[in-house]
Amino acid sequence: MKVYKGTDKDIKCNGFQFTPGVTAEFDGEPKLCEQGFHACESPLDVLGYYPPTDSRYFEAELDGVTDERDDDSKRVGKKITLGAEIGIPGLVKAHVEYVKEAIKQNNSGNGAQIGSSGYGAQIGSSGDRAKIGSSGDRAKIGSSGYGAQIGSSGDRAKIGSSGDRAKIGSSG
């Protein structure tokens, strides 16, 4: 399963040292939020676990995935292989593609996700767990609601955040 994995600056997670391109295998039964290798199907969900200020982000393959699910797209599996390091811009780009695919599958409701790409792209989303991504020069995005997440990349890209425990990270 294609997923997105966050790590600390040393490519560690909970003390485990990852090596990109090398498959790591968990010895035991994976259990969501307890043990095994965790990653997210939705690229921007990674930001809820690894803040942009001191994290690294990777595309990954997760195998031996359980059927367990939580409030977001976090999954747990027995094996994981980190691929390319993609950073914040890569997460946003991947999220736009993820959202396009979700739209094709007629995804709507409280977990609605939208994406926009191109010069001057402007999008907005509101609702619990709203997730949006915008990429392109002068991209403008807005999101509100409990658990809202935003990613933006491109020349003159802007992000604003307010509320309890609000965070903004910058790369570039």
Coordinates of C-alpha atoms in Angstrom, one line a residue:
M1 CA 0.0 0.0 0.0
K2 CA 1.3 3.4 -0.9
V3 CA 1.6 5.6 2.2
Y4 CA 3.4 8.7 3.5
K5 CA 5.8 8.5 6.5
G6 CA 7.1 11.2 8.8
T7 CA 10.3 10.9 10.8
D8 CA 12.5 13.1 13.0
K9 CA 15.5 14.9 11.4
D10 CA 17.6 11.8 11.9
I11 CA 15.1 9.5 10.0
K12 CA 14.0 7.9 13.3
C13 CA 10.6 7.2 14.7
N14 CA 10.0 6.1 18.3
G15 CA 13.7 5.2 18.5
F16 CA 13.7 3.1 15.3
Q17 CA 16.3 4.1 12.7
F18 CA 15.0 3.9 9.2
T19 CA 17.2 3.7 6.1
P20 CA 15.5 4.8 2.8
G21 CA 15.3 2.0 0.3
V22 CA 15.7 -0.7 2.9
T23 CA 12.7 -2.7 4.0
A24 CA 12.1 -2.8 7.8
E25 CA 10.1 -5.6 9.3
F26 CA 8.3 -5.6 12.6
D27 CA 8.7 -8.8 14.7
G28 CA 5.2 -9.3 16.2
E29 CA 1.6 -8.4 15.4
P30 CA 1.0 -4.8 14.4
K31 CA -1.6 -2.9 16.3
L32 CA -2.8 0.6 15.4
C33 CA -1.3 3.3 17.7
E34 CA 0.5 0.6 19.7
Q35 CA 3.0 -1.3 17.8
G36 CA 4.2 -1.9 14.2
F37 CA 5.1 0.6 11.5
H38 CA 2.7 3.5 11.1
A39 CA 2.1 5.8 8.1
C40 CA -0.7 7.7 6.5
E41 CA -2.6 7.1 3.2
S42 CA -3.5 10.8 3.0
P43 CA -0.3 12.8 2.6
L44 CA -1.3 15.8 4.7
D45 CA -2.4 13.6 7.6
V46 CA 1.4 13.1 8.3
L47 CA 1.5 16.7 9.5
G48 CA -0.7 15.8 12.5
Y49 CA 2.0 13.4 13.8
Y50 CA 5.2 15.1 12.6
P51 CA 5.3 18.9 12.7
P52 CA 7.0 20.7 9.8
T53 CA 9.5 22.5 12.0
D54 CA 11.6 19.4 12.8
S55 CA 10.5 16.5 10.6
R56 CA 11.3 14.8 7.3
Y57 CA 8.7 13.3 5.0
F58 CA 8.9 10.2 2.7
E59 CA 6.8 8.3 0.2
A60 CA 6.7 4.7 1.4
E61 CA 5.3 1.2 0.8
L62 CA 3.5 -0.5 3.8
D63 CA 2.9 -4.2 3.7
G64 CA 1.1 -6.6 6.0
V65 CA -1.4 -3.8 6.7
T66 CA -4.2 -4.4 9.3
D67 CA -7.8 -3.5 8.7
E68 CA -7.7 -1.1 11.7
R69 CA -8.7 2.5 11.1
D70 CA -8.8 5.6 13.3
D71 CA -10.1 9.2 12.7
D72 CA -7.7 9.8 9.9
S73 CA -5.8 7.8 7.3
K74 CA -3.2 6.4 9.7
R75 CA -2.5 2.7 9.1
V76 CA -0.2 0.1 10.6
G77 CA 1.7 -2.7 9.0
K78 CA 4.3 -5.3 9.5
K79 CA 6.8 -4.1 6.8
I80 CA 7.7 -0.6 5.5
T81 CA 10.1 0.6 2.9
L82 CA 10.8 4.3 2.8
G83 CA 11.2 5.7 -0.7
A84 CA 12.0 9.2 -1.9
E85 CA 12.2 12.1 0.6
I86 CA 9.5 14.6 -0.5
G87 CA 9.4 17.3 2.1
I88 CA 6.4 19.7 2.5
P89 CA 6.1 20.6 -1.2
G90 CA 6.1 16.9 -2.1
L91 CA 3.4 16.2 0.5
V92 CA 1.2 19.0 -1.0
K93 CA 1.7 17.7 -4.5
A94 CA 1.0 14.1 -3.4
H95 CA -2.1 15.3 -1.6
V96 CA -3.4 17.1 -4.7
E97 CA -3.1 13.7 -6.5
Y98 CA -4.6 11.9 -3.6
V99 CA -7.6 14.2 -3.6
K100 CA -8.1 14.0 -7.3
E101 CA -8.3 10.2 -6.9
A102 CA -10.7 10.6 -4.0
I103 CA -12.9 12.9 -6.1
K104 CA -13.0 10.3 -8.8
Q105 CA -14.4 7.9 -6.2
N106 CA -17.1 10.4 -5.3
N107 CA -15.7 11.4 -1.9
S108 CA -17.8 13.9 0.0
G109 CA -19.1 14.7 3.5
N110 CA -17.5 15.7 6.8
G111 CA -14.1 14.2 5.6
A112 CA -14.3 16.0 2.2
Q113 CA -11.0 16.7 0.6
I114 CA -10.3 19.1 -2.3
G115 CA -7.2 20.0 -4.3
S116 CA -6.2 22.7 -6.7
S117 CA -3.1 23.2 -8.8
G118 CA -1.8 25.9 -11.2
Y119 CA -0.9 29.5 -11.2
G120 CA -3.2 31.6 -9.0
A121 CA -5.1 28.5 -7.7
Q122 CA -7.5 29.4 -5.0
I123 CA -9.5 27.0 -2.9
G124 CA -11.4 26.8 0.4
S125 CA -12.7 24.1 2.6
S126 CA -14.7 24.1 5.8
G127 CA -15.7 21.3 8.1
D128 CA -14.4 18.8 10.6
R129 CA -11.1 17.3 9.4
A130 CA -11.1 19.5 6.3
K131 CA -8.0 18.9 4.2
I132 CA -6.8 20.9 1.3
G133 CA -3.7 21.3 -0.8
S134 CA -2.8 24.0 -3.4
S135 CA 0.3 24.2 -5.5
G136 CA 1.5 26.8 -7.9
D137 CA 2.8 30.4 -8.0
R138 CA 0.6 32.7 -5.8
A139 CA -1.4 29.7 -4.5
K140 CA -4.0 30.8 -2.0
I141 CA -5.9 28.4 0.3
G142 CA -8.1 28.5 3.3
S143 CA -9.4 25.8 5.7
S144 CA -11.4 25.9 8.9
G145 CA -12.8 23.3 11.3
Y146 CA -11.6 21.0 13.9
G147 CA -8.4 19.2 12.7
A148 CA -8.1 21.4 9.5
Q149 CA -4.8 20.9 7.7
I150 CA -3.3 23.0 4.9
G151 CA -0.3 22.7 2.7
S152 CA 0.9 25.2 0.1
S153 CA 4.0 25.4 -2.1
G154 CA 5.2 27.6 -4.9
D155 CA 6.6 31.1 -5.3
R156 CA 4.8 33.6 -3.0
A157 CA 2.7 30.8 -1.5
K158 CA 1.0 31.9 1.8
I159 CA -0.5 30.0 4.7
G160 CA -2.3 31.4 7.7
S161 CA -3.2 29.6 10.9
S162 CA -5.2 30.5 14.0
G163 CA -6.6 28.7 17.0
D164 CA -5.5 26.6 19.9
R165 CA -2.3 24.8 19.2
A166 CA -2.1 26.3 15.6
K167 CA 1.2 25.6 13.8
I168 CA 2.8 26.8 10.6
G169 CA 5.9 25.3 9.0
S170 CA 7.9 26.7 6.1
S171 CA 10.2 25.1 3.7
G172 CA 12.1 26.8 0.8

